[in-house]
Tab-separated table of C-alpha atoms in Angstrom:
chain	number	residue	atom	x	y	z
A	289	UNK	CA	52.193	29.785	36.138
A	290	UNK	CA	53.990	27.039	33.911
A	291	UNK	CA	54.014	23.281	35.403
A	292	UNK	CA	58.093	23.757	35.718
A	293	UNK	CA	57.311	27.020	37.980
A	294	UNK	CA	55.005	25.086	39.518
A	295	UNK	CA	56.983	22.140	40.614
A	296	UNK	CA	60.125	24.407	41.231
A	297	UNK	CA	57.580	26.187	43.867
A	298	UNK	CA	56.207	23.102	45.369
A	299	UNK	CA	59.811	21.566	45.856
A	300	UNK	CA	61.207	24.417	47.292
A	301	UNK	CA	58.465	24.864	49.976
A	302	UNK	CA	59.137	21.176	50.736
A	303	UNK	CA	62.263	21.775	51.009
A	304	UNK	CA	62.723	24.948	53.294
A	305	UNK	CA	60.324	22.629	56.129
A	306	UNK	CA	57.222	25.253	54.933
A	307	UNK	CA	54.174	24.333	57.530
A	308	UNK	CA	52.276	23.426	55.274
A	309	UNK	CA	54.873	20.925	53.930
A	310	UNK	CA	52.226	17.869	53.876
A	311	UNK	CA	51.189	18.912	50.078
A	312	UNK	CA	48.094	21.142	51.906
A	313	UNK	CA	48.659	24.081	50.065
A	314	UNK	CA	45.892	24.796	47.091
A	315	UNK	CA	48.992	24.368	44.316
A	316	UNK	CA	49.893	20.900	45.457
A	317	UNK	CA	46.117	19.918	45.429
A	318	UNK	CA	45.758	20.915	41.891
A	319	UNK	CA	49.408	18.818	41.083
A	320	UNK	CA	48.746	15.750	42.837
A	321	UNK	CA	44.928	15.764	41.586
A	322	UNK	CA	46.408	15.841	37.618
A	323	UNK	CA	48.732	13.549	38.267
A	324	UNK	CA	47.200	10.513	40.493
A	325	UNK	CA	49.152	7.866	37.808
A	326	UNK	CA	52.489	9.333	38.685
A	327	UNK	CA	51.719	8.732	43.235
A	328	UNK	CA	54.191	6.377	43.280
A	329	UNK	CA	56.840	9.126	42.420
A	330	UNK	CA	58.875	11.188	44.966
A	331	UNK	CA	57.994	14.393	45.239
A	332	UNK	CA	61.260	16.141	44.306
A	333	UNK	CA	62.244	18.509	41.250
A	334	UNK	CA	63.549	15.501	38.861
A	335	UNK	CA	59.810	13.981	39.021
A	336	UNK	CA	58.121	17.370	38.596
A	337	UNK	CA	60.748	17.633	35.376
A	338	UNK	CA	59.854	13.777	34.140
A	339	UNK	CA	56.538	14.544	34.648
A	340	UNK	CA	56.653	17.836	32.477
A	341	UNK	CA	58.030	15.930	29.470
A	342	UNK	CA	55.645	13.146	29.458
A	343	UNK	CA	52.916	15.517	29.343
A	344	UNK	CA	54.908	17.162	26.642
A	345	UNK	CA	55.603	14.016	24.789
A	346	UNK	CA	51.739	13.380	24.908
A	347	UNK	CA	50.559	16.950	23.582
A	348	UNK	CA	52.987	16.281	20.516
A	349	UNK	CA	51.694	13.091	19.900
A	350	UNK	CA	48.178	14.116	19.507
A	351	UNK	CA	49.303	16.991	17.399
A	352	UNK	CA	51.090	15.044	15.509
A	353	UNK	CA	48.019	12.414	14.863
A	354	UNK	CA	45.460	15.116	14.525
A	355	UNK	CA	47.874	17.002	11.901
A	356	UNK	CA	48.153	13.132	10.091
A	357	UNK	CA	44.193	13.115	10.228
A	358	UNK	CA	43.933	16.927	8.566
A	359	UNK	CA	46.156	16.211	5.353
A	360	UNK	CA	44.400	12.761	5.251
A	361	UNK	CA	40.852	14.859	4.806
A	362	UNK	CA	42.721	17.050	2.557
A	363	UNK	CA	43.700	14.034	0.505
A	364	UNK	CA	40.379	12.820	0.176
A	365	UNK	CA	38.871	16.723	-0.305
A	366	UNK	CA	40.636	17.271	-3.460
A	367	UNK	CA	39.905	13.491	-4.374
A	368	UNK	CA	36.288	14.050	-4.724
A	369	UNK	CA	36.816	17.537	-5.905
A	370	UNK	CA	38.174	15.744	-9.051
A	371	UNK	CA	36.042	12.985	-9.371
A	372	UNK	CA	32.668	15.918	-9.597
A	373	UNK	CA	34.861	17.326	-12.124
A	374	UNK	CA	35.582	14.656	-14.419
A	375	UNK	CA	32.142	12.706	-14.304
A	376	UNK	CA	31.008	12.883	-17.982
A	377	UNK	CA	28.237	10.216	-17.826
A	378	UNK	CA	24.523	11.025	-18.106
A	379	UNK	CA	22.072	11.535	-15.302
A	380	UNK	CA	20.660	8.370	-16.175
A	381	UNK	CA	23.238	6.445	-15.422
A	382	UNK	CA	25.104	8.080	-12.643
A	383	UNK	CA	21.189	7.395	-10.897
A	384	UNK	CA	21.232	3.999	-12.037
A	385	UNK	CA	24.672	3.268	-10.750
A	386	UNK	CA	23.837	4.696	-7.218
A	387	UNK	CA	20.841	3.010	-7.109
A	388	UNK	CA	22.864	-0.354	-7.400
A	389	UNK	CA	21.220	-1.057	-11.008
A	390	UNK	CA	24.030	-1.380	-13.579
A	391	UNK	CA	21.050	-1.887	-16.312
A	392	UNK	CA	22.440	1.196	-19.296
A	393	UNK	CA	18.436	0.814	-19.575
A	394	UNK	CA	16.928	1.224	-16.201
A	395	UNK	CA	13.871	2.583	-15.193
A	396	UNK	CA	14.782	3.616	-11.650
A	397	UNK	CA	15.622	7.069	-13.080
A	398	UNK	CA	12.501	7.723	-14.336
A	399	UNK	CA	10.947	7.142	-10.867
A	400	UNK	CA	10.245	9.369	-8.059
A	401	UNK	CA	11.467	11.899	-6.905
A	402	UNK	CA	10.614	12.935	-10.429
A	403	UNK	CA	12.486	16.323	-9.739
A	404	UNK	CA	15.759	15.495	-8.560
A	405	UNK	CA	19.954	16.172	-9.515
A	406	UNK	CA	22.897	14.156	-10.754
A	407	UNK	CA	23.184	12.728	-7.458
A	408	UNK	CA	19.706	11.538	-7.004
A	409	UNK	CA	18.792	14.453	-4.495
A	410	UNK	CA	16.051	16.001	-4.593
A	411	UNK	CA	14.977	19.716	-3.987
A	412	UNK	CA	14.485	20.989	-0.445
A	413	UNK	CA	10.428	20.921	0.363
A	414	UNK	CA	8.263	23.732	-0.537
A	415	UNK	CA	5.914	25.784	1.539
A	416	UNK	CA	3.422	23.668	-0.037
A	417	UNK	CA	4.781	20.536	0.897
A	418	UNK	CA	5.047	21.356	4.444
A	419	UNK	CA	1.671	22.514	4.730
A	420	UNK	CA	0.308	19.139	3.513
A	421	UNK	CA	2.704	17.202	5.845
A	422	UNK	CA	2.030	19.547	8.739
A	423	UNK	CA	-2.150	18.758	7.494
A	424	UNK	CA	-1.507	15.199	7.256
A	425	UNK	CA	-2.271	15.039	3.515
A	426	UNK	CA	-1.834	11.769	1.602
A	427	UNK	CA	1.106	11.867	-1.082
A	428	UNK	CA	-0.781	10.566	-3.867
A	429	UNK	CA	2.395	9.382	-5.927
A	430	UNK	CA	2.980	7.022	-2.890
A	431	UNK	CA	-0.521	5.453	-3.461
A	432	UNK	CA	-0.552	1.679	-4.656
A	433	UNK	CA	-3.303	0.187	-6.489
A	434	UNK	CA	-4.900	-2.126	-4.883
A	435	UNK	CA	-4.627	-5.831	-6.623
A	436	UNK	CA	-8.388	-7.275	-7.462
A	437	UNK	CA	-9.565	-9.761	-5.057
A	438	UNK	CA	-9.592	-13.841	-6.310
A	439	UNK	CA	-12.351	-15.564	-6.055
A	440	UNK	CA	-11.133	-17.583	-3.475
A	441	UNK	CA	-10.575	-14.179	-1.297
A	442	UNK	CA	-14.122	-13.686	-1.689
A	443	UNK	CA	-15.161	-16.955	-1.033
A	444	UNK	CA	-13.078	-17.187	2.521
A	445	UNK	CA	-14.698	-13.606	3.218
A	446	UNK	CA	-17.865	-14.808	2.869
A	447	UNK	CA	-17.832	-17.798	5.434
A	448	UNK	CA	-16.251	-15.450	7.637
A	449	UNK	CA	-18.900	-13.364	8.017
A	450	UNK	CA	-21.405	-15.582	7.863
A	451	UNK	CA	-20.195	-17.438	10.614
A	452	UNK	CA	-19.445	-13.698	13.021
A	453	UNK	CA	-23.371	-13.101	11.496
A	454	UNK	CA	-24.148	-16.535	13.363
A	455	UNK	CA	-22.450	-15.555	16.393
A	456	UNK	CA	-24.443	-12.398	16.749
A	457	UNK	CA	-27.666	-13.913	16.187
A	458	UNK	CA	-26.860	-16.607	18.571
A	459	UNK	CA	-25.110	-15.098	21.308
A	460	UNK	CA	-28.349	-13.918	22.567
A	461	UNK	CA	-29.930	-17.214	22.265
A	462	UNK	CA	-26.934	-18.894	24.262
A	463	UNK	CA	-27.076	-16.389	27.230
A	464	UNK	CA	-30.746	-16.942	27.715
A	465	UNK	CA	-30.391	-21.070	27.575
A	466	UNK	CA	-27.618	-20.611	30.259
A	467	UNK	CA	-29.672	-18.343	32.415
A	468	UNK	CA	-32.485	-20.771	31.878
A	469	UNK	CA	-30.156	-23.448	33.135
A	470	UNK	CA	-29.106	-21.643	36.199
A	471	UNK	CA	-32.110	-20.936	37.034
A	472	UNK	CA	-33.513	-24.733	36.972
A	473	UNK	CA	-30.547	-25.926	39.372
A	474	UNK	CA	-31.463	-23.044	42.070
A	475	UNK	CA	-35.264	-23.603	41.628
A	476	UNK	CA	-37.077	-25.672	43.911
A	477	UNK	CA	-40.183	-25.588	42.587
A	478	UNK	CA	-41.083	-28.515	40.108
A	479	UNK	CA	-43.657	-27.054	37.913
A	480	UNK	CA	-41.319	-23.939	36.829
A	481	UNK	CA	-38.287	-26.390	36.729
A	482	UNK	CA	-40.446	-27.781	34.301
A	483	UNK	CA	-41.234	-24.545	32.413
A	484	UNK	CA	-37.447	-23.539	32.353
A	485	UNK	CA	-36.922	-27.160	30.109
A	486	UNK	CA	-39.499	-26.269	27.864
A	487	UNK	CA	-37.984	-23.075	27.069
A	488	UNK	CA	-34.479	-24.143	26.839
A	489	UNK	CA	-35.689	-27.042	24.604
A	490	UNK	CA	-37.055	-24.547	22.103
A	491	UNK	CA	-33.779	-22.528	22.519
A	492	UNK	CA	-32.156	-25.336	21.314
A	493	UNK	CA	-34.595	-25.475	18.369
A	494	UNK	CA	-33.792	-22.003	17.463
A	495	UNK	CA	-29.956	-22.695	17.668
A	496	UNK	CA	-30.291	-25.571	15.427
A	497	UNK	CA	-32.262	-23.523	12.790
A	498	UNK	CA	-30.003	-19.984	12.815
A	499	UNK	CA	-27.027	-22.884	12.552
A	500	UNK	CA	-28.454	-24.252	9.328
A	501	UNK	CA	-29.779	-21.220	7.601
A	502	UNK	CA	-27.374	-19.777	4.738
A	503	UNK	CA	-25.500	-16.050	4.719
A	504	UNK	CA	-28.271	-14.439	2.901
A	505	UNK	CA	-30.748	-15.108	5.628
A	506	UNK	CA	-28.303	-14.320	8.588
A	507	UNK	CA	-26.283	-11.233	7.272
A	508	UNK	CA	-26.960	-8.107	8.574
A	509	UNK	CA	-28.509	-5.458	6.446
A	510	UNK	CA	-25.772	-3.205	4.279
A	511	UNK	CA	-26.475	-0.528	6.277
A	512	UNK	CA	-25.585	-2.119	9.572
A	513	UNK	CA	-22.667	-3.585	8.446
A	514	UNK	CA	-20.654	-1.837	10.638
A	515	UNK	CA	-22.028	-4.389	13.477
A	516	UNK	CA	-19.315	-6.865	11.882
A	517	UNK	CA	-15.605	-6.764	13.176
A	518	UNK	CA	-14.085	-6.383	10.130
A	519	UNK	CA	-10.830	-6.523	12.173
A	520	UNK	CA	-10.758	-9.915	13.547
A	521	UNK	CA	-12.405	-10.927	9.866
A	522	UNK	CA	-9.014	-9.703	8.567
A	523	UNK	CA	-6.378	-11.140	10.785
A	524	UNK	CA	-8.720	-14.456	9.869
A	525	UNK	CA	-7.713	-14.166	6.811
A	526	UNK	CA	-4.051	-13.680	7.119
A	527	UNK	CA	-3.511	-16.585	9.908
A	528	UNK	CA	-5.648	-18.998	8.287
A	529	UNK	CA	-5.101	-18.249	4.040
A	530	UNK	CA	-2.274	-15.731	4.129
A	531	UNK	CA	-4.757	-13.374	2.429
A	532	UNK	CA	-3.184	-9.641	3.332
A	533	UNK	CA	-6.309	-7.420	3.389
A	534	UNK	CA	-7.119	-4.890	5.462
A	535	UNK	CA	-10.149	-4.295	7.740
A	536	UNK	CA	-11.670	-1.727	5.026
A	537	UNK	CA	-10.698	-3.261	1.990
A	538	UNK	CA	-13.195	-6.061	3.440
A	539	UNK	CA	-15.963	-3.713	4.427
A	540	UNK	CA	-15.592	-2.206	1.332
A	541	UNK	CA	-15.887	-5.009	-0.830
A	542	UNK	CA	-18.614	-6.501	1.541
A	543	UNK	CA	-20.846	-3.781	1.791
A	544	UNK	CA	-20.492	-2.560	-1.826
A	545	UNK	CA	-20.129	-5.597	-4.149
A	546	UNK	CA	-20.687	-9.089	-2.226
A	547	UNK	CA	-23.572	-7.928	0.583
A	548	UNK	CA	-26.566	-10.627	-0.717
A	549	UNK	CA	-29.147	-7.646	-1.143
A	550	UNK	CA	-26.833	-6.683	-4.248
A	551	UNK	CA	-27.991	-7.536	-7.352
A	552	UNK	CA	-25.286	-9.035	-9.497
A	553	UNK	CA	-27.579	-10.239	-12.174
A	554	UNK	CA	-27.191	-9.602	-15.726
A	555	UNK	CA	-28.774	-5.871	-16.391
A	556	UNK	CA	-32.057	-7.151	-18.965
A	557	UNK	CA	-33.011	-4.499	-21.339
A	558	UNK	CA	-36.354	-3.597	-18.898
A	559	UNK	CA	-33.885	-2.108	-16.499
A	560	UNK	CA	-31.842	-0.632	-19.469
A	561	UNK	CA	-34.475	1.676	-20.872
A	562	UNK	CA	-35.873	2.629	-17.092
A	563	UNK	CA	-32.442	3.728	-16.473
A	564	UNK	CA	-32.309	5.976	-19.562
A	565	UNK	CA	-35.395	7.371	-18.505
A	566	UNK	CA	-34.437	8.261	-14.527
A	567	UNK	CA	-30.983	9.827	-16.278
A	568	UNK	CA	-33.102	12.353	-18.510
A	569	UNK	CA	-35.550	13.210	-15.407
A	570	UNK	CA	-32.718	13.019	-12.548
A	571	UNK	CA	-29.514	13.892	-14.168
A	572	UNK	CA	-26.721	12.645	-12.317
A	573	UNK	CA	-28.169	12.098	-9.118
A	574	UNK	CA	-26.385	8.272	-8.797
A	575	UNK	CA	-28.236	7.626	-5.349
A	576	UNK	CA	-31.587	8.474	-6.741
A	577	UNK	CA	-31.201	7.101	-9.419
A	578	UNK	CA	-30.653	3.401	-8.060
A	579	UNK	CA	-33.320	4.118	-5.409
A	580	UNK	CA	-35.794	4.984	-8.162
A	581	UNK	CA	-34.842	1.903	-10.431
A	582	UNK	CA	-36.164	-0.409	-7.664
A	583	UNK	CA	-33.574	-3.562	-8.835
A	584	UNK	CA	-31.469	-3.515	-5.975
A	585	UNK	CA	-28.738	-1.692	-7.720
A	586	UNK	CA	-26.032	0.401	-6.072
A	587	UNK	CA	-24.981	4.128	-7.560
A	588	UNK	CA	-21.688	2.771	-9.260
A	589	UNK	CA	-23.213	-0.073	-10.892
A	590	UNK	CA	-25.931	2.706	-12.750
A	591	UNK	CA	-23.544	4.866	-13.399
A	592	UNK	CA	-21.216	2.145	-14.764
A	593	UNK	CA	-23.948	0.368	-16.820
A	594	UNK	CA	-24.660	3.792	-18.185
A	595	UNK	CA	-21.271	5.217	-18.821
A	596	UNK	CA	-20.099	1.825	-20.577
A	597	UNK	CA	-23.034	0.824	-22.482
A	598	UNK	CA	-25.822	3.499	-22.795
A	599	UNK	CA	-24.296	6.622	-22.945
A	600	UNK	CA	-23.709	7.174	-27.230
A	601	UNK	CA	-20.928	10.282	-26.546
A	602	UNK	CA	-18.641	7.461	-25.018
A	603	UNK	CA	-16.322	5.419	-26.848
A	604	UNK	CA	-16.912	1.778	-25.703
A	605	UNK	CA	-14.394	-0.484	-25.345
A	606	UNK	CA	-14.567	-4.948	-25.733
A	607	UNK	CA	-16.115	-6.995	-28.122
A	608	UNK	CA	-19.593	-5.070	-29.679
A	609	UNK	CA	-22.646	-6.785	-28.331
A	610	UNK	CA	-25.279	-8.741	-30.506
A	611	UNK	CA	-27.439	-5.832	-30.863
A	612	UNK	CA	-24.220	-3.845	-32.247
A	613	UNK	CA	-22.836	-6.451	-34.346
A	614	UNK	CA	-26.234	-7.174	-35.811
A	615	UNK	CA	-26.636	-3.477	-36.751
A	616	UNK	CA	-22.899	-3.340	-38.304
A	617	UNK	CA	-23.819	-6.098	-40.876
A	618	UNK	CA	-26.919	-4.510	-41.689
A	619	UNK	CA	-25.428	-0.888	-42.468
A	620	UNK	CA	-22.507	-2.317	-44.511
A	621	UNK	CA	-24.783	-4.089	-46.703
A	622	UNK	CA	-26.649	-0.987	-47.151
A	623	UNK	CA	-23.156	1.201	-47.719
A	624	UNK	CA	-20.568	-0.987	-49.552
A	625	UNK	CA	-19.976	-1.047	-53.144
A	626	UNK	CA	-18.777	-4.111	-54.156
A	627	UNK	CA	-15.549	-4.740	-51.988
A	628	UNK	CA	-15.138	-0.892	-51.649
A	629	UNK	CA	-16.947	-0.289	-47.474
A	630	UNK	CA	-17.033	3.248	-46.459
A	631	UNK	CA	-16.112	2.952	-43.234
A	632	UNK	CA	-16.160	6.442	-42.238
A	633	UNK	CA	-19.799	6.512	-42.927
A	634	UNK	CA	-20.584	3.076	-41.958
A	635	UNK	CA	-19.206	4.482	-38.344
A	636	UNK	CA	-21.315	7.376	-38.552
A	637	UNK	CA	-24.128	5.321	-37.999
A	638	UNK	CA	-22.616	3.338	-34.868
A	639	UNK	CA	-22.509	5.465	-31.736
A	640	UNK	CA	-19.838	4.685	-29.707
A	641	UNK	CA	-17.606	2.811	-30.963
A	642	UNK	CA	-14.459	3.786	-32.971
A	643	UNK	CA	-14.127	2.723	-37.099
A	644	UNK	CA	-10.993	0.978	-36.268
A	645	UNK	CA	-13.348	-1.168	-33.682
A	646	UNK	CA	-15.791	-1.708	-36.837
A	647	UNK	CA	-13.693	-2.610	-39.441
A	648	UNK	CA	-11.727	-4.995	-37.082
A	649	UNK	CA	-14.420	-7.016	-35.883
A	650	UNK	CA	-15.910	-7.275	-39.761
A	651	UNK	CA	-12.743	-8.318	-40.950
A	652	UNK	CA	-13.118	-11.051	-38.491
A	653	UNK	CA	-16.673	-12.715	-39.521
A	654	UNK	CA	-15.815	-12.076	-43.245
A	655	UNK	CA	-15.014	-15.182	-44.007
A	656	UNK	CA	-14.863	-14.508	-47.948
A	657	UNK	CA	-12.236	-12.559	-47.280
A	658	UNK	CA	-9.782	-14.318	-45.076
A	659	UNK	CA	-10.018	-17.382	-46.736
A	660	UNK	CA	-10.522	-21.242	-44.823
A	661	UNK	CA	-8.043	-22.024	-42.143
A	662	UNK	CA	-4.035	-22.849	-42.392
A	663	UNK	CA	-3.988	-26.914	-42.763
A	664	UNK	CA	-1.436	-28.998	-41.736
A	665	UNK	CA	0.436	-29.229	-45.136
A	666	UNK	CA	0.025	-25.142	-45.171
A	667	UNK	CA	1.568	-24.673	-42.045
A	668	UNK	CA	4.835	-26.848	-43.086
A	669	UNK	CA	5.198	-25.556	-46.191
A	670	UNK	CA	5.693	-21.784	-44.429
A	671	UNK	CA	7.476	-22.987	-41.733
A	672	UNK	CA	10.211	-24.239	-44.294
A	673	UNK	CA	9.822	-21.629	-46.695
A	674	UNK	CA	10.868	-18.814	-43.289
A	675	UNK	CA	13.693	-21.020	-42.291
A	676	UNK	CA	15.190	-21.585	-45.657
């Protein structure tokens, strides 16, 4: 039924005095229920009728706004239809622009996602990927070096722990003097009040002498490091130097490079040739290795003293050592001919280290052949001769 049947039928059972002429009927319900703004009109067939074309005028003018909104998306459809079709830059720079860098030269293309399209998107995840989220692997392209720790950071770490060592050695001490204590104000008798003084007093003693002894006599052992909050020790360090490390960058660094039962001496040649001789027996075997040495040394410091200055397949790297440098001098005396130096065959004779390495740090002592220094009068005489 239309809403102009519908208010022809409700006026004309008004108007033939229907019973149920009080608007009881289920049709007048469902009118007067739409149409609680319009109460205030009579209820005759020239308000059903004004009624009818508001709603009307309404319904057109929400077509007429959602027709206005379609050819506006249209509009803009066949906008960005031609702008895909007429971009003629390079992936480069269509990244760089999006990513806010006008730089022609920018690196953010270049970074990840390494596989990606003109837009910057990259390709939907893999089975693989989703098994490594779903296994909580790490993403090792999202993996940051960490930055080497100053020697101030190391300094601040180590009165840190030294003073939470302290506190564990002397927490005991303190609980027993205050127990002590207790004990002499509830004890009547004189002789154990007595007693109880004594033993506080050489409490106190004790306190005085953990207070005064240094970290390498109060720090736990390495291997019970893990008795040190390394938490707390870390917010420490970012409320009181604004040091951001976390809690096992500082056990790490504690327990393998800074614990005082490391030793950070110079390796002397003693150790050198002992190591040599526990690689040929042992092979690889790091953690023997150091245990068998007997210096205090951890598994990466052997392997690195090895790897970087005893091991003659490996290309070192710095300035050559005494020993090396000594040896250089002596083979190119034996090898050169007159100003002529083999240096092919002077580096057959020095194990790891490149010819390049060689020759450099020769043409460095020779001073025959670079001449004395630049003086003053030298120096202006280029520096005019380049500008002019």
């Amino acid at each position: 039924m239309s809403s102009t049947q519908l208010t022809v039928s409700i006026y004309e059972k008004n108007e033939l005095g229907d019973e149920n002429d009080s608007c009881e009927s289920d049709e007048c319900d469902e009118f007067a229920d739409g149409c609680d703004m319009f109460t205030f009109l009579p209820l005759n067939i020239y308000s059903c009728i004004l009624l009818n074309q508001t709603y009307q005028q309404n319904i057109l003018d929400c077509i007429y706004f959602i027709e206005t909104k379609l050819e506006a998306n249209r509009r803009m459809q066949i906008e960005l239809r031609n702008d895909a079709q007429s971009t003629t830059t390079t992936i480069s720079t269509t990244l760089s622009t999006k990513a806010g860098c006008k730089h022609p030269n920018s690196i953010i293309p270049f970074l990840a996602p390494y596989f990606k399209d003109v837009k910057g998107l990259h390709p939907p995840q893999n089975h693989d990927v989703k098994m490594k989220r779903f296994n909580g692997e790490i993403n090792q392209a999202m993996i940051s070096a960490n930055k080497p720790w100053t020697e101030e950071e190391k300094s601040q770490l180590k009165i840190l722990v030294e003073q939470q060592s302290k506190r564990l050695l002397l927490d005991p001490l303190c609980r027993s003097k205050e127990i002590k204590a207790i004990a002499i104000r509830n004890e009547p008798n004189v002789k154990k009040k007595k007693q109880y003084e004594e033993e506080i007093e050489i409490l106190n003693l004790e306190i005085d002498r953990m207070n005064n002894n240094k970290l390498e006599e109060v720090a736990p052992p390495r291997e019970a490091s893990d008795r040190i909050d390394w938490l707390s020790i870390s917010v420490l360090l970012q409320q009181s130097k604004q040091i951001s490390r976390s809690y096992l960058a500082c056990e790490l660094i504690w327990t393998n490079y800074l614990h005082p039962d490391i030793n950070q001496k110079a390796w002397t040649e003693k150790e050198d040739d002992k190591l040599k001789q526990l690689i040929s027996e042992s092979g690889t075997n790091w953690e023997q290795i150091a245990e068998n040495l007997g210096t205090n040394r951890l598994a990466w410091q052997c392997f690195c003293r090895y790897q970087s200055e005893l091991n003659d397949k490996m290309k070192r790297m710095g300035p050559l050592s005494k020993a090396e440098a000594k040896k250089v001098e002596e083979i190119v005396s034996q090898l050169r001919i007159g100003n002529f130096i083999p240096w092919q065959q002077v580096n057959y004779f020095i194990d790891g280290r490149k010819s390049s390495q060689i020759k450099h740090y020769w043409n460095k002592i020779n001073l025959l052949k670079r001449g004395e220094s630049w003086n003053e009068l030298e120096d202006k005489v280029l520096t005019a001769a380049v500008t002019k």
